[in-house]
Amino acid sequence: MRLQQHEQLFQLSFLPNAFPVNCYIVEEESELTLIDAALPYSHKAILQTAKQLQKPITRIVLTHAHEDHIGSLDSLKAALPNAKVFISERDAMLMNHDMSLLPGEPQTPIKGGVPKTLKTRPDVLLHDGDRIGSLTAVSAPGHTPGSMAFLDTRNSCLIAGDAFQTRAGLAVAGKINLLFPFPAFGTWDKQTALESARKLRSLSPSLLATGHGAMLPNPSKQMDKAIAEAKAKLER
Ligand SMILES: [Zn+2]
């Protein structure tokens, strides 16, 4: 596991060189918020990092319900029974292995691995604009129907889940990057993902933190480029 820090944001990266899977710890005054739960064995490093920070993890917030973002959720919940679990109301359906589409959504199949045997149930169902400590929840569908990003109101760091990937060059969810195509393979609806990418760009984040790849400071120009590339690809 590789640990990197930017102000109150800690990135824990598993398999950083081969197949990077990230989760994040956001430090608050007296507690910690974990964003995503990475891989099945990741709880050990997550709990160890919290111990080093000498604050308790009181919230586990999920950007979406794909397996590589909730892998150690059951183990974490067992170790932290009082931590509250947050996910969008829409992706809570995927947590229950319900892949059905709602009326009004693009009727294209949901992709990527979702959990089959997850025991943990969410405590809080999130909607656009909800506050979680210093974070504001920003609905960013596309990669999954209920994907969410989280903006730290203290410093405008944006934890974007898989709405973007930073591995092998910044890309909007759904754009196949041949050097690391996996997030694109798991993306539900590219047009919706593009609209969400524009919405996230409009927040003018000071730093972009994604599920796969390094944290990117001052990302606006690169986000513009990635959005233009995704748009061109969709129009082709
Ligand atoms: Zn994903």
Coordinates of C-alpha atoms and ligand atoms in Angstrom, one line a residue:
M1 CA 0.0 0.0 0.0
R2 CA 1.3 3.5 -0.9
L3 CA 0.1 6.4 1.3
Q4 CA 0.1 10.0 0.0
Q5 CA -1.2 13.1 1.7
H6 CA -2.5 16.4 0.4
E7 CA -3.7 18.6 3.2
Q8 CA -6.5 16.7 5.0
L9 CA -6.7 14.1 2.3
F10 CA -4.9 10.8 2.5
Q11 CA -4.8 8.5 -0.5
L12 CA -4.2 4.8 0.1
S13 CA -3.3 3.1 -3.1
F14 CA -3.2 -0.7 -3.4
L15 CA -1.2 -2.3 -6.2
P16 CA -0.1 1.3 -7.2
N17 CA 2.0 0.1 -10.1
A18 CA 0.1 -2.9 -11.5
F19 CA -3.6 -2.2 -11.0
P20 CA -4.0 0.8 -8.8
V21 CA -7.1 0.8 -6.6
N22 CA -7.5 3.8 -4.3
C23 CA -9.4 4.7 -1.2
Y24 CA -9.2 7.9 0.8
I25 CA -9.2 9.1 4.3
V26 CA -10.5 12.6 4.9
E27 CA -9.3 14.1 8.2
E28 CA -11.7 16.1 10.3
E29 CA -11.2 17.8 13.6
S30 CA -11.7 14.8 15.8
E31 CA -12.6 12.0 13.4
L32 CA -12.0 10.4 10.0
T33 CA -14.2 9.8 7.0
L34 CA -13.2 6.9 4.8
I35 CA -14.1 7.1 1.2
D36 CA -14.4 3.7 -0.5
A37 CA -13.3 0.4 0.9
A38 CA -11.0 -0.8 -1.9
L39 CA -10.1 -4.5 -2.1
P40 CA -11.0 -7.5 0.3
Y41 CA -7.7 -7.3 2.2
S42 CA -7.5 -3.5 2.3
H43 CA -9.1 -3.1 5.8
K44 CA -5.8 -3.9 7.5
A45 CA -3.9 -1.0 5.9
I46 CA -7.0 1.3 6.3
L47 CA -7.2 0.6 10.1
Q48 CA -3.5 0.9 10.5
T49 CA -3.5 4.3 8.8
A50 CA -6.4 5.5 11.1
K51 CA -4.3 4.3 14.1
Q52 CA -1.4 6.4 12.9
L53 CA -3.6 9.4 12.6
Q54 CA -4.9 8.8 16.1
K55 CA -8.5 9.5 15.2
P56 CA -11.5 7.1 14.7
I57 CA -13.1 6.3 11.4
T58 CA -16.7 7.3 12.1
R59 CA -18.0 7.3 8.5
I60 CA -17.6 5.0 5.5
V61 CA -18.7 6.8 2.4
L62 CA -19.0 5.0 -0.9
T63 CA -18.6 6.7 -4.3
H64 CA -20.3 3.7 -6.0
A65 CA -21.0 0.0 -5.4
H66 CA -18.4 -1.7 -7.6
E67 CA -16.5 -4.5 -6.1
D68 CA -13.1 -2.7 -6.1
H69 CA -14.6 0.1 -4.0
I70 CA -16.4 -2.0 -1.4
G71 CA -14.0 -5.0 -1.2
S72 CA -13.2 -4.7 2.5
L73 CA -16.5 -3.1 3.6
D74 CA -17.8 -6.1 5.6
S75 CA -14.4 -6.5 7.4
L76 CA -14.3 -2.8 8.2
K77 CA -17.9 -2.8 9.5
A78 CA -16.9 -5.7 11.7
A79 CA -13.9 -3.8 13.1
L80 CA -15.8 -0.5 13.3
P81 CA -19.4 -1.4 14.2
N82 CA -20.3 2.2 15.1
A83 CA -19.1 3.7 11.8
K84 CA -22.0 4.8 9.6
V85 CA -22.1 3.7 6.0
F86 CA -23.2 6.2 3.3
I87 CA -24.0 5.6 -0.4
S88 CA -26.3 7.2 -2.9
E89 CA -29.9 5.9 -2.8
R90 CA -29.5 4.8 -6.4
D91 CA -26.3 2.7 -5.9
A92 CA -27.7 1.2 -2.7
M93 CA -29.7 -1.0 -5.2
L94 CA -26.4 -2.3 -6.6
M95 CA -25.2 -3.0 -3.1
N96 CA -28.2 -5.4 -3.0
H97 CA -27.2 -6.9 -6.3
D98 CA -30.2 -5.3 -8.0
M99 CA -29.1 -4.4 -11.5
S100 CA -32.5 -3.2 -12.7
L101 CA -32.8 0.2 -14.4
L102 CA -35.3 2.8 -13.4
P103 CA -37.8 4.5 -15.7
G104 CA -36.2 7.6 -17.2
E105 CA -32.7 6.2 -17.1
P106 CA -30.8 5.2 -20.3
Q107 CA -31.8 1.6 -20.7
T108 CA -28.3 0.3 -21.2
P109 CA -27.0 -2.5 -18.9
I110 CA -25.1 -1.6 -15.8
K111 CA -21.5 -2.9 -16.1
G112 CA -18.7 -3.9 -13.8
G113 CA -18.6 -6.2 -10.8
V114 CA -21.1 -5.6 -8.0
P115 CA -21.0 -7.6 -4.8
K116 CA -22.9 -10.8 -4.5
T117 CA -22.5 -11.7 -0.8
L118 CA -22.1 -8.3 0.9
K119 CA -23.6 -8.3 4.4
T120 CA -23.3 -4.6 5.2
R121 CA -26.3 -2.4 4.6
P122 CA -26.1 1.4 4.3
D123 CA -27.1 3.6 7.2
V124 CA -27.6 6.8 5.2
L125 CA -28.8 7.1 1.6
L126 CA -27.2 10.1 0.0
H127 CA -28.7 12.7 -2.4
D128 CA -27.0 15.5 -4.4
G129 CA -25.9 18.3 -2.0
D130 CA -26.0 16.3 1.2
R131 CA -23.3 17.3 3.8
I132 CA -21.0 14.7 5.4
G133 CA -18.7 16.5 7.8
S134 CA -16.7 18.9 5.6
L135 CA -17.8 17.1 2.4
T136 CA -20.6 17.9 0.0
A137 CA -22.0 15.0 -1.9
V138 CA -22.2 15.7 -5.7
S139 CA -24.3 13.4 -7.8
A140 CA -22.1 12.3 -10.7
P141 CA -23.9 9.4 -12.5
G142 CA -22.5 7.7 -15.6
H143 CA -20.0 5.2 -14.4
T144 CA -22.8 3.7 -12.4
P145 CA -26.3 5.2 -12.2
G146 CA -25.8 6.4 -8.7
S147 CA -22.1 7.4 -8.7
M148 CA -21.2 10.3 -6.4
A149 CA -18.3 12.6 -5.9
F150 CA -17.4 14.4 -2.7
L151 CA -16.1 18.0 -2.5
D152 CA -14.2 19.1 0.6
T153 CA -15.6 22.5 1.3
R154 CA -12.4 23.5 3.2
N155 CA -10.0 23.3 0.2
S156 CA -12.0 22.3 -2.9
C157 CA -10.4 18.9 -3.1
L158 CA -12.7 16.6 -5.2
I159 CA -12.8 12.9 -4.6
A160 CA -14.5 11.8 -7.8
G161 CA -14.6 8.0 -7.6
D162 CA -14.6 6.6 -11.1
A163 CA -16.2 9.6 -12.8
F164 CA -12.7 10.3 -14.0
Q165 CA -9.6 8.1 -14.0
T166 CA -6.1 9.6 -13.5
R167 CA -4.1 6.4 -14.3
A168 CA -2.3 6.6 -17.7
G169 CA -3.6 10.1 -18.4
L170 CA -6.7 11.9 -17.2
A171 CA -9.9 10.5 -18.8
V172 CA -13.6 10.8 -18.3
A173 CA -15.4 7.5 -17.3
G174 CA -16.1 5.4 -20.3
K175 CA -13.2 6.6 -22.5
I176 CA -11.1 3.6 -23.1
N177 CA -7.5 4.3 -22.3
L178 CA -5.5 1.4 -23.7
L179 CA -2.9 1.5 -21.0
F180 CA -5.6 1.1 -18.3
P181 CA -9.0 0.3 -19.8
F182 CA -10.7 -1.3 -16.8
P183 CA -12.7 1.7 -15.5
A184 CA -14.1 2.3 -19.0
F185 CA -15.1 -1.4 -19.3
G186 CA -17.1 -0.9 -16.1
T187 CA -18.9 2.3 -17.2
W188 CA -22.6 2.2 -17.6
D189 CA -23.6 5.2 -19.8
K190 CA -20.9 7.4 -21.5
Q191 CA -23.2 10.4 -22.4
T192 CA -24.3 10.6 -18.7
A193 CA -20.7 10.3 -17.6
L194 CA -19.7 13.2 -19.9
E195 CA -22.5 15.4 -18.4
S196 CA -21.3 14.5 -14.9
A197 CA -17.7 15.3 -15.9
R198 CA -18.8 18.8 -17.0
K199 CA -20.6 19.3 -13.7
L200 CA -17.5 18.2 -11.7
R201 CA -15.3 20.5 -13.8
S202 CA -17.7 23.4 -13.0
L203 CA -16.8 23.0 -9.4
S204 CA -13.2 24.2 -10.2
P205 CA -11.6 21.6 -7.9
S206 CA -8.1 22.4 -6.5
L207 CA -7.2 18.7 -6.7
L208 CA -8.8 15.7 -8.4
A209 CA -8.6 12.4 -6.5
T210 CA -9.9 9.3 -8.4
G211 CA -10.4 5.6 -7.8
H212 CA -7.6 4.6 -10.1
G213 CA -4.4 6.7 -10.4
A214 CA -2.5 9.4 -8.7
M215 CA -4.0 12.6 -7.2
L216 CA -3.9 15.5 -9.6
P217 CA -3.4 19.0 -8.3
N218 CA -4.8 22.0 -10.3
P219 CA -6.7 19.7 -12.7
S220 CA -8.9 22.2 -14.5
K221 CA -7.0 22.3 -17.8
Q222 CA -6.6 18.6 -17.9
M223 CA -10.2 18.1 -17.1
D224 CA -11.2 20.4 -20.0
K225 CA -9.0 18.3 -22.3
A226 CA -10.4 15.0 -21.1
I227 CA -13.9 16.3 -21.5
A228 CA -13.2 17.5 -25.0
E229 CA -11.7 14.1 -25.9
A230 CA -14.7 12.2 -24.4
K231 CA -17.1 14.5 -26.4
A232 CA -15.2 13.9 -29.6
K233 CA -15.2 10.2 -29.1
L234 CA -19.0 10.1 -28.4
E235 CA -19.7 12.2 -31.6
R236 CA -17.7 9.9 -33.8
Ligands
ZN1 ZN -16.1 1.5 -10.7

